[in-house]
Amino acid sequence: MSPALKRVATHAFEVAYGQPPQTWVQAPGRVNLIGEHTDYNDGFVLPCAINFGTVIAASPRPDPVVRVVAADYGAEVDEFRLDQPIQPLADGAWPNYVRGVVKYLQENGLPLQGANLALTGDVPQGAGLSSSASLEVAVTQAFKTLQRFDDLSPTDMALIAQRAENRFVGCNCGIMDQLVSARGEAGSALLIDCRSHETRAVPMPPDVAVMIVHSRVRRGLVGSEYNTRRKQCEAAARHYGVMALRDLSLARLQANAGDLDGIVRRRARHIVTENQRTLDAAEALAAGDLRGMGLLMAASHDSMRDDFEITAPAVDQLVAILQSAIGPVGGARMTGGGFGGCAVALLPLDRVESVRQAVARHYRAPTGESGTVYVCQASAGAGPLT
Ligand code: GLA
């Protein structure tokens, strides 16, 4: 993570509280290589944590008060008490991510003490790179570190952060973002079984770059489309009498549509095929088979565009530009919840410059803006920052 974040958090802390912080923690954002919208269907995902994230400077305080200063929001301050019910502020307000996490840490039975916090982060917002999960997991980590909650496992942290997002912020997301932010491993992607929460680190081949390109098409996940997709998936699972679409085979989906609505059936087909692609991709990546990865990423993008209908024309265009600039030695697809945001590409390191140039030359968002290119490292999950 950029050392500048620690400086910014420290400065904001010192200005707000008049003394240096006792400790610092970080939690990363993530990019999903493949496995989109499969997490809330109990399926498989293959994300990696990235070297963009949230840093919090923190100190305990003697009274039951949490005071938070947000360096990236003009040093805006939020303050709430731990001995009174914690309420959300207006929809979309940044303090809700902090308040929600604190509420569910308490509900988990943890005896929270007061704290002074200063937050900053560099995950682009509204880009599908999990800026909110990074913030939620960082807040969880701050209390874990301050109060030495050594028994609070990274998976527990992720579940608490997810609960905050589901019940406090109002987005019915799955577990992927919070889990990889809490459990990411440097140099590896993480194959996650979203039913058992088991993970397997899949090392990134050393000569491969993870490129993220922001399409500059803004997206909002709390919006209705995400929750609609989720309901359609649940309807398909009910139709086939399975607990979740993870349990539906492609053969059954193809053989027996019955009176299932055509749109719902296509949604289910995306999930069933995407789960298999994700498992295949973990094998391909582990074997350093970039060509195989590229084919799977392309098929994933097509399925998101045609069956799940979560891409946007500009993002389709961006992915096509990336795919043709990379050729058969890697791949690209939209990443994240959809309706805009970023494309992710895997490519040999020595192609980074030519692909960057192709994006600069050929891609324009509907607003006329160019795409922003980030080359990332697969990074470690949340923890104290020294
Ligand atoms: C968002 C959600 C995740 C996941 C993705 C789509 O990032 O927070 O839980 O569903 O969308 O794969």
GROMACS .gro file of C-alpha atoms and ligand atoms in nm:
model
  398
    1MET     CA    1   0.000   0.000   0.000
    2SER     CA    2   0.125   0.350  -0.072
    3PRO     CA    3   0.330   0.496   0.217
    4ALA     CA    4   0.157   0.828   0.147
    5LEU     CA    5  -0.164   0.690   0.302
    6LYS     CA    6   0.002   0.645   0.640
    7ARG     CA    7   0.132   1.002   0.627
    8VAL     CA    8  -0.211   1.138   0.537
    9ALA     CA    9  -0.382   0.940   0.816
   10THR     CA   10  -0.119   1.047   1.069
   11HIS     CA   11  -0.148   1.412   0.973
   12ALA     CA   12  -0.530   1.405   0.993
   13PHE     CA   13  -0.507   1.230   1.329
   14GLU     CA   14  -0.264   1.481   1.475
   15VAL     CA   15  -0.465   1.780   1.353
   16ALA     CA   16  -0.790   1.635   1.490
   17TYR     CA   17  -0.667   1.500   1.824
   18GLY     CA   18  -0.354   1.700   1.901
   19GLN     CA   19  -0.127   1.398   1.950
   20PRO     CA   20   0.020   1.113   1.744
   21PRO     CA   21  -0.180   0.790   1.700
   22GLN     CA   22  -0.097   0.478   1.894
   23THR     CA   23  -0.131   0.243   1.600
   24TRP     CA   24  -0.207   0.209   1.226
   25VAL     CA   25  -0.394  -0.059   1.035
   26GLN     CA   26  -0.471  -0.122   0.668
   27ALA     CA   27  -0.719  -0.321   0.461
   28PRO     CA   28  -0.698  -0.356   0.082
   29GLY     CA   29  -0.952  -0.321  -0.197
   30ARG     CA   30  -0.973  -0.609  -0.443
   31VAL     CA   31  -1.002  -0.693  -0.807
   32ASN     CA   32  -1.196  -1.000  -0.910
   33LEU     CA   33  -1.021  -1.199  -1.184
   34ILE     CA   34  -1.326  -1.417  -1.250
   35GLY     CA   35  -1.641  -1.545  -1.075
   36GLU     CA   36  -1.891  -1.259  -1.091
   37HIS     CA   37  -2.215  -1.260  -0.891
   38THR     CA   38  -2.139  -1.620  -0.794
   39ASP     CA   39  -2.063  -1.538  -0.428
   40TYR     CA   40  -2.422  -1.494  -0.314
   41ASN     CA   41  -2.509  -1.814  -0.500
   42ASP     CA   42  -2.275  -2.010  -0.268
   43GLY     CA   43  -2.033  -2.044  -0.560
   44PHE     CA   44  -1.668  -1.978  -0.640
   45VAL     CA   45  -1.475  -1.655  -0.696
   46LEU     CA   46  -1.110  -1.580  -0.781
   47PRO     CA   47  -1.020  -1.228  -0.664
   48CYS     CA   48  -0.694  -1.083  -0.540
   49ALA     CA   49  -0.640  -0.808  -0.285
   50ILE     CA   50  -0.468  -0.506  -0.442
   51ASN     CA   51  -0.214  -0.246  -0.334
   52PHE     CA   52  -0.488   0.018  -0.301
   53GLY     CA   53  -0.678   0.032   0.024
   54THR     CA   54  -0.777   0.209   0.344
   55VAL     CA   55  -0.540   0.313   0.624
   56ILE     CA   56  -0.662   0.404   0.972
   57ALA     CA   57  -0.459   0.578   1.242
   58ALA     CA   58  -0.606   0.494   1.582
   59SER     CA   59  -0.579   0.542   1.957
   60PRO     CA   60  -0.797   0.421   2.243
   61ARG     CA   61  -0.990   0.675   2.447
   62PRO     CA   62  -1.115   0.643   2.805
   63ASP     CA   63  -1.484   0.724   2.746
   64PRO     CA   64  -1.736   0.508   2.549
   65VAL     CA   65  -1.716   0.733   2.242
   66VAL     CA   66  -1.594   0.666   1.889
   67ARG     CA   67  -1.474   0.974   1.707
   68VAL     CA   68  -1.378   0.946   1.342
   69VAL     CA   69  -1.216   1.198   1.110
   70ALA     CA   70  -1.224   1.131   0.734
   71ALA     CA   71  -0.915   1.283   0.572
   72ASP     CA   72  -1.063   1.237   0.223
   73TYR     CA   73  -1.385   1.420   0.308
   74GLY     CA   74  -1.239   1.756   0.409
   75ALA     CA   75  -1.159   1.624   0.759
   76GLU     CA   76  -1.530   1.577   0.828
   77VAL     CA   77  -1.592   1.430   1.174
   78ASP     CA   78  -1.843   1.173   1.298
   79GLU     CA   79  -1.892   1.092   1.664
   80PHE     CA   80  -2.116   0.836   1.835
   81ARG     CA   81  -2.148   0.661   2.170
   82LEU     CA   82  -2.098   0.293   2.239
   83ASP     CA   83  -2.345   0.288   2.529
   84GLN     CA   84  -2.639   0.398   2.313
   85PRO     CA   85  -2.801   0.232   2.009
   86ILE     CA   86  -2.594   0.308   1.700
   87GLN     CA   87  -2.808   0.459   1.424
   88PRO     CA   88  -2.730   0.510   1.055
   89LEU     CA   89  -2.705   0.860   0.907
   90ALA     CA   90  -2.846   0.952   0.564
   91ASP     CA   91  -2.813   0.695   0.283
   92GLY     CA   92  -2.467   0.689   0.131
   93ALA     CA   93  -2.300   0.886   0.414
   94TRP     CA   94  -1.945   0.759   0.481
   95PRO     CA   95  -1.994   0.730   0.861
   96ASN     CA   96  -2.243   0.448   0.804
   97TYR     CA   97  -1.960   0.213   0.708
   98VAL     CA   98  -1.790   0.283   1.041
   99ARG     CA   99  -2.105   0.285   1.252
  100GLY     CA  100  -2.232  -0.040   1.097
  101VAL     CA  101  -1.909  -0.225   1.167
  102VAL     CA  102  -1.896  -0.101   1.526
  103LYS     CA  103  -2.258  -0.202   1.583
  104TYR     CA  104  -2.200  -0.558   1.457
  105LEU     CA  105  -1.869  -0.594   1.644
  106GLN     CA  106  -2.070  -0.519   1.958
  107GLU     CA  107  -2.350  -0.755   1.857
  108ASN     CA  108  -2.086  -1.022   1.811
  109GLY     CA  109  -2.027  -0.993   2.186
  110LEU     CA  110  -1.704  -0.792   2.172
  111PRO     CA  111  -1.665  -0.545   2.460
  112LEU     CA  112  -1.571  -0.236   2.260
  113GLN     CA  113  -1.392   0.058   2.416
  114GLY     CA  114  -1.386   0.414   2.286
  115ALA     CA  115  -1.145   0.512   2.009
  116ASN     CA  116  -1.018   0.805   1.807
  117LEU     CA  117  -0.975   0.718   1.440
  118ALA     CA  118  -0.850   0.896   1.128
  119LEU     CA  119  -0.927   0.737   0.790
  120THR     CA  120  -0.788   0.771   0.443
  121GLY     CA  121  -0.785   0.553   0.133
  122ASP     CA  122  -0.692   0.535  -0.233
  123VAL     CA  123  -0.934   0.275  -0.376
  124PRO     CA  124  -1.120   0.455  -0.656
  125GLN     CA  125  -1.484   0.479  -0.546
  126GLY     CA  126  -1.769   0.349  -0.757
  127ALA     CA  127  -1.524   0.154  -0.970
  128GLY     CA  128  -1.603  -0.202  -0.861
  129LEU     CA  129  -1.279  -0.231  -0.662
  130SER     CA  130  -1.443  -0.263  -0.318
  131SER     CA  131  -1.362   0.069  -0.158
  132SER     CA  132  -1.644   0.007   0.089
  133ALA     CA  133  -1.531  -0.343   0.191
  134SER     CA  134  -1.180  -0.207   0.235
  135LEU     CA  135  -1.313   0.061   0.473
  136GLU     CA  136  -1.533  -0.184   0.665
  137VAL     CA  137  -1.257  -0.439   0.709
  138ALA     CA  138  -1.009  -0.166   0.808
  139VAL     CA  139  -1.245  -0.046   1.084
  140THR     CA  140  -1.280  -0.405   1.207
  141GLN     CA  141  -0.901  -0.439   1.204
  142ALA     CA  142  -0.859  -0.111   1.395
  143PHE     CA  143  -1.063  -0.243   1.690
  144LYS     CA  144  -0.901  -0.584   1.667
  145THR     CA  145  -0.555  -0.428   1.691
  146LEU     CA  146  -0.641  -0.164   1.953
  147GLN     CA  147  -0.815  -0.410   2.184
  148ARG     CA  148  -0.609  -0.720   2.103
  149PHE     CA  149  -0.907  -0.928   1.991
  150ASP     CA  150  -0.671  -1.208   1.892
  151ASP     CA  151  -0.951  -1.464   1.863
  152LEU     CA  152  -1.133  -1.260   1.600
  153SER     CA  153  -1.034  -1.451   1.285
  154PRO     CA  154  -1.007  -1.285   0.944
  155THR     CA  155  -1.317  -1.477   0.836
  156ASP     CA  156  -1.512  -1.345   1.138
  157MET     CA  157  -1.393  -0.996   1.050
  158ALA     CA  158  -1.521  -1.039   0.695
  159LEU     CA  159  -1.858  -1.168   0.814
  160ILE     CA  160  -1.901  -0.872   1.050
  161ALA     CA  161  -1.806  -0.629   0.774
  162GLN     CA  162  -2.050  -0.798   0.535
  163ARG     CA  163  -2.329  -0.776   0.792
  164ALA     CA  164  -2.263  -0.403   0.825
  165GLU     CA  165  -2.290  -0.365   0.447
  166ASN     CA  166  -2.606  -0.579   0.424
  167ARG     CA  167  -2.799  -0.448   0.720
  168PHE     CA  168  -2.664  -0.100   0.784
  169VAL     CA  169  -2.559   0.033   0.445
  170GLY     CA  170  -2.835  -0.155   0.261
  171CYS     CA  171  -2.645  -0.341  -0.011
  172ASN     CA  172  -2.723  -0.711  -0.014
  173CYS     CA  173  -2.370  -0.807  -0.124
  174GLY     CA  174  -2.209  -1.149  -0.092
  175ILE     CA  175  -1.893  -1.234   0.102
  176MET     CA  176  -1.624  -1.203  -0.167
  177ASP     CA  177  -1.506  -0.845  -0.114
  178GLN     CA  178  -1.478  -0.854   0.263
  179LEU     CA  179  -1.325  -1.201   0.267
  180VAL     CA  180  -1.047  -1.124   0.024
  181SER     CA  181  -0.983  -0.788   0.194
  182ALA     CA  182  -0.938  -0.976   0.523
  183ARG     CA  183  -0.758  -1.283   0.392
  184GLY     CA  184  -0.573  -1.182   0.074
  185GLU     CA  185  -0.220  -1.319   0.025
  186ALA     CA  186   0.067  -1.124  -0.128
  187GLY     CA  187   0.155  -1.251  -0.475
  188SER     CA  188  -0.155  -1.472  -0.505
  189ALA     CA  189  -0.515  -1.468  -0.610
  190LEU     CA  190  -0.757  -1.643  -0.373
  191LEU     CA  191  -0.995  -1.914  -0.489
  192ILE     CA  192  -1.284  -1.881  -0.243
  193ASP     CA  193  -1.559  -2.132  -0.187
  194CYS     CA  194  -1.832  -1.890  -0.081
  195ARG     CA  195  -2.032  -2.166   0.088
  196SER     CA  196  -1.764  -2.307   0.319
  197HIS     CA  197  -1.543  -1.994   0.316
  198GLU     CA  198  -1.247  -2.220   0.243
  199THR     CA  199  -0.980  -2.047   0.040
  200ARG     CA  200  -0.688  -2.162  -0.171
  201ALA     CA  201  -0.406  -1.925  -0.266
  202VAL     CA  202  -0.331  -1.941  -0.637
  203PRO     CA  203   0.013  -1.787  -0.702
  204MET     CA  204   0.028  -1.528  -0.979
  205PRO     CA  205   0.285  -1.625  -1.241
  206PRO     CA  206   0.584  -1.391  -1.185
  207ASP     CA  207   0.592  -1.235  -1.531
  208VAL     CA  208   0.223  -1.146  -1.541
  209ALA     CA  209   0.074  -0.802  -1.480
  210VAL     CA  210  -0.269  -0.740  -1.328
  211MET     CA  211  -0.399  -0.434  -1.510
  212ILE     CA  212  -0.715  -0.252  -1.408
  213VAL     CA  213  -0.872   0.004  -1.639
  214HIS     CA  214  -1.142   0.235  -1.508
  215SER     CA  215  -1.401   0.291  -1.781
  216ARG     CA  216  -1.510   0.619  -1.617
  217VAL     CA  217  -1.866   0.492  -1.635
  218ARG     CA  218  -1.989   0.545  -1.278
  219ARG     CA  219  -2.185   0.273  -1.110
  220GLY     CA  220  -2.386   0.240  -0.791
  221LEU     CA  221  -2.424  -0.101  -0.633
  222VAL     CA  222  -2.676  -0.006  -0.369
  223GLY     CA  223  -2.899   0.064  -0.669
  224SER     CA  224  -3.175  -0.178  -0.748
  225GLU     CA  225  -3.007  -0.380  -1.025
  226TYR     CA  226  -2.780  -0.574  -0.791
  227ASN     CA  227  -3.062  -0.673  -0.561
  228THR     CA  228  -3.279  -0.761  -0.862
  229ARG     CA  229  -3.014  -1.001  -0.994
  230ARG     CA  230  -2.995  -1.158  -0.653
  231LYS     CA  231  -3.371  -1.213  -0.641
  232GLN     CA  232  -3.370  -1.362  -0.992
  233CYS     CA  233  -3.100  -1.609  -0.885
  234GLU     CA  234  -3.301  -1.705  -0.579
  235ALA     CA  235  -3.610  -1.754  -0.796
  236ALA     CA  236  -3.414  -1.987  -1.026
  237ALA     CA  237  -3.283  -2.187  -0.729
  238ARG     CA  238  -3.640  -2.227  -0.598
  239HIS     CA  239  -3.760  -2.335  -0.939
  240TYR     CA  240  -3.505  -2.617  -0.953
  241GLY     CA  241  -3.549  -2.703  -0.586
  242VAL     CA  242  -3.183  -2.646  -0.497
  243MET     CA  243  -3.047  -2.462  -0.195
  244ALA     CA  244  -2.845  -2.227  -0.417
  245LEU     CA  245  -2.748  -2.214  -0.786
  246ARG     CA  246  -2.412  -2.361  -0.684
  247ASP     CA  247  -2.601  -2.691  -0.660
  248LEU     CA  248  -2.748  -2.679  -1.011
  249SER     CA  249  -2.569  -2.869  -1.289
  250LEU     CA  250  -2.549  -2.739  -1.643
  251ALA     CA  251  -2.711  -3.061  -1.767
  252ARG     CA  252  -3.013  -3.002  -1.547
  253LEU     CA  253  -3.037  -2.640  -1.643
  254GLN     CA  254  -3.033  -2.732  -2.012
  255ALA     CA  255  -3.265  -3.030  -1.987
  256ASN     CA  256  -3.541  -2.901  -1.772
  257ALA     CA  257  -3.644  -2.540  -1.800
  258GLY     CA  258  -4.014  -2.610  -1.745
  259ASP     CA  259  -4.208  -2.287  -1.716
  260LEU     CA  260  -3.909  -2.089  -1.593
  261ASP     CA  261  -3.905  -1.731  -1.717
  262GLY     CA  262  -3.651  -1.687  -2.001
  263ILE     CA  263  -3.466  -1.402  -1.831
  264VAL     CA  264  -3.438  -1.588  -1.501
  265ARG     CA  265  -3.308  -1.891  -1.690
  266ARG     CA  266  -3.033  -1.684  -1.854
  267ARG     CA  267  -2.937  -1.542  -1.515
  268ALA     CA  268  -2.905  -1.898  -1.384
  269ARG     CA  269  -2.701  -2.002  -1.688
  270HIS     CA  270  -2.451  -1.725  -1.616
  271ILE     CA  271  -2.405  -1.845  -1.258
  272VAL     CA  272  -2.378  -2.214  -1.343
  273THR     CA  273  -2.127  -2.160  -1.625
  274GLU     CA  274  -1.935  -1.892  -1.433
  275ASN     CA  275  -1.880  -2.127  -1.139
  276GLN     CA  276  -1.719  -2.382  -1.370
  277ARG     CA  277  -1.511  -2.114  -1.544
  278THR     CA  278  -1.384  -1.995  -1.206
  279LEU     CA  279  -1.271  -2.343  -1.103
  280ASP     CA  280  -1.108  -2.389  -1.445
  281ALA     CA  281  -0.942  -2.047  -1.417
  282ALA     CA  282  -0.784  -2.136  -1.082
  283GLU     CA  283  -0.625  -2.439  -1.252
  284ALA     CA  284  -0.515  -2.237  -1.555
  285LEU     CA  285  -0.360  -1.962  -1.342
  286ALA     CA  286  -0.184  -2.213  -1.117
  287ALA     CA  287  -0.036  -2.373  -1.428
  288GLY     CA  288   0.071  -2.034  -1.569
  289ASP     CA  289  -0.161  -2.095  -1.865
  290LEU     CA  290  -0.239  -1.738  -1.968
  291ARG     CA  291  -0.389  -1.845  -2.296
  292GLY     CA  292  -0.643  -2.060  -2.111
  293MET     CA  293  -0.707  -1.775  -1.867
  294GLY     CA  294  -0.773  -1.541  -2.159
  295LEU     CA  295  -1.035  -1.771  -2.309
  296LEU     CA  296  -1.211  -1.811  -1.975
  297MET     CA  297  -1.209  -1.436  -1.910
  298ALA     CA  298  -1.354  -1.369  -2.254
  299ALA     CA  299  -1.630  -1.626  -2.200
  300SER     CA  300  -1.702  -1.472  -1.860
  301HIS     CA  301  -1.739  -1.127  -2.012
  302ASP     CA  302  -1.971  -1.255  -2.285
  303SER     CA  303  -2.185  -1.428  -2.023
  304MET     CA  304  -2.206  -1.111  -1.811
  305ARG     CA  305  -2.303  -0.914  -2.120
  306ASP     CA  306  -2.555  -1.155  -2.275
  307ASP     CA  307  -2.694  -1.370  -1.992
  308PHE     CA  308  -2.654  -1.164  -1.676
  309GLU     CA  309  -2.681  -0.827  -1.857
  310ILE     CA  310  -2.461  -0.631  -1.617
  311THR     CA  311  -2.211  -0.472  -1.855
  312ALA     CA  312  -2.247  -0.136  -2.029
  313PRO     CA  313  -2.170  -0.055  -2.396
  314ALA     CA  314  -1.862   0.151  -2.306
  315VAL     CA  315  -1.726  -0.128  -2.086
  316ASP     CA  316  -1.785  -0.383  -2.364
  317GLN     CA  317  -1.589  -0.156  -2.595
  318LEU     CA  318  -1.306  -0.118  -2.341
  319VAL     CA  319  -1.283  -0.495  -2.295
  320ALA     CA  320  -1.272  -0.548  -2.672
  321ILE     CA  321  -0.988  -0.295  -2.701
  322LEU     CA  322  -0.796  -0.471  -2.424
  323GLN     CA  323  -0.855  -0.814  -2.572
  324SER     CA  324  -0.733  -0.716  -2.914
  325ALA     CA  325  -0.427  -0.533  -2.776
  326ILE     CA  326  -0.333  -0.829  -2.556
  327GLY     CA  327  -0.400  -1.101  -2.813
  328PRO     CA  328  -0.399  -1.469  -2.716
  329VAL     CA  329  -0.136  -1.437  -2.442
  330GLY     CA  330  -0.374  -1.309  -2.172
  331GLY     CA  331  -0.725  -1.180  -2.130
  332ALA     CA  332  -0.966  -0.913  -2.012
  333ARG     CA  333  -1.318  -0.883  -1.876
  334MET     CA  334  -1.534  -0.645  -1.678
  335THR     CA  335  -1.479  -0.688  -1.304
  336GLY     CA  336  -1.703  -0.626  -1.003
  337GLY     CA  337  -2.074  -0.573  -0.959
  338GLY     CA  338  -2.125  -0.427  -1.307
  339PHE     CA  339  -2.306  -0.143  -1.488
  340GLY     CA  340  -1.978   0.042  -1.541
  341GLY     CA  341  -1.665   0.049  -1.331
  342CYS     CA  342  -1.348  -0.133  -1.430
  343ALA     CA  343  -1.210  -0.394  -1.663
  344VAL     CA  344  -0.939  -0.628  -1.538
  345ALA     CA  345  -0.670  -0.770  -1.766
  346LEU     CA  346  -0.397  -1.029  -1.719
  347LEU     CA  347  -0.105  -0.990  -1.956
  348PRO     CA  348   0.268  -1.048  -1.986
  349LEU     CA  349   0.464  -0.768  -1.816
  350ASP     CA  350   0.634  -0.677  -2.142
  351ARG     CA  351   0.299  -0.593  -2.303
  352VAL     CA  352   0.192  -0.338  -2.041
  353GLU     CA  353   0.312  -0.031  -2.232
  354SER     CA  354   0.162  -0.127  -2.567
  355VAL     CA  355  -0.172  -0.213  -2.404
  356ARG     CA  356  -0.167   0.114  -2.212
  357GLN     CA  357  -0.115   0.298  -2.541
  358ALA     CA  358  -0.397   0.110  -2.712
  359VAL     CA  359  -0.635   0.215  -2.434
  360ALA     CA  360  -0.520   0.577  -2.457
  361ARG     CA  361  -0.564   0.578  -2.834
  362HIS     CA  362  -0.891   0.392  -2.876
  363TYR     CA  363  -1.102   0.421  -2.560
  364ARG     CA  364  -1.332   0.709  -2.470
  365ALA     CA  365  -1.611   0.701  -2.212
  366PRO     CA  366  -1.947   0.850  -2.314
  367THR     CA  367  -1.836   1.165  -2.131
  368GLY     CA  368  -1.527   1.187  -2.355
  369GLU     CA  369  -1.289   1.092  -2.072
  370SER     CA  370  -1.008   0.842  -2.129
  371GLY     CA  371  -0.976   0.524  -1.924
  372THR     CA  372  -0.746   0.529  -1.621
  373VAL     CA  373  -0.494   0.246  -1.610
  374TYR     CA  374  -0.364   0.098  -1.284
  375VAL     CA  375  -0.108  -0.181  -1.275
  376CYS     CA  376  -0.157  -0.365  -0.945
  377GLN     CA  377   0.017  -0.615  -0.725
  378ALA     CA  378  -0.169  -0.900  -0.561
  379SER     CA  379  -0.141  -0.799  -0.197
  380ALA     CA  380  -0.183  -0.921   0.159
  381GLY     CA  381  -0.512  -0.887   0.346
  382ALA     CA  382  -0.587  -0.657   0.640
  383GLY     CA  383  -0.344  -0.617   0.927
  384PRO     CA  384  -0.148  -0.378   1.143
  385LEU     CA  385   0.072  -0.136   0.951
  386THR     CA  386   0.422  -0.088   1.083
  387GLA     C1  387  -2.008  -0.670  -0.552
  387GLA     C2  388  -2.051  -0.743  -0.426
  387GLA     C3  389  -1.988  -0.882  -0.420
  387GLA     C4  390  -2.012  -0.959  -0.549
  387GLA     C5  391  -1.979  -0.872  -0.671
  387GLA     C6  392  -2.017  -0.938  -0.800
  387GLA     O1  393  -1.872  -0.646  -0.549
  387GLA     O2  394  -2.013  -0.670  -0.313
  387GLA     O3  395  -2.037  -0.952  -0.309
  387GLA     O4  396  -2.143  -1.006  -0.555
  387GLA     O5  397  -2.042  -0.747  -0.666
  387GLA     O6  398  -1.938  -1.049  -0.824
   0.00000   0.00000   0.00000
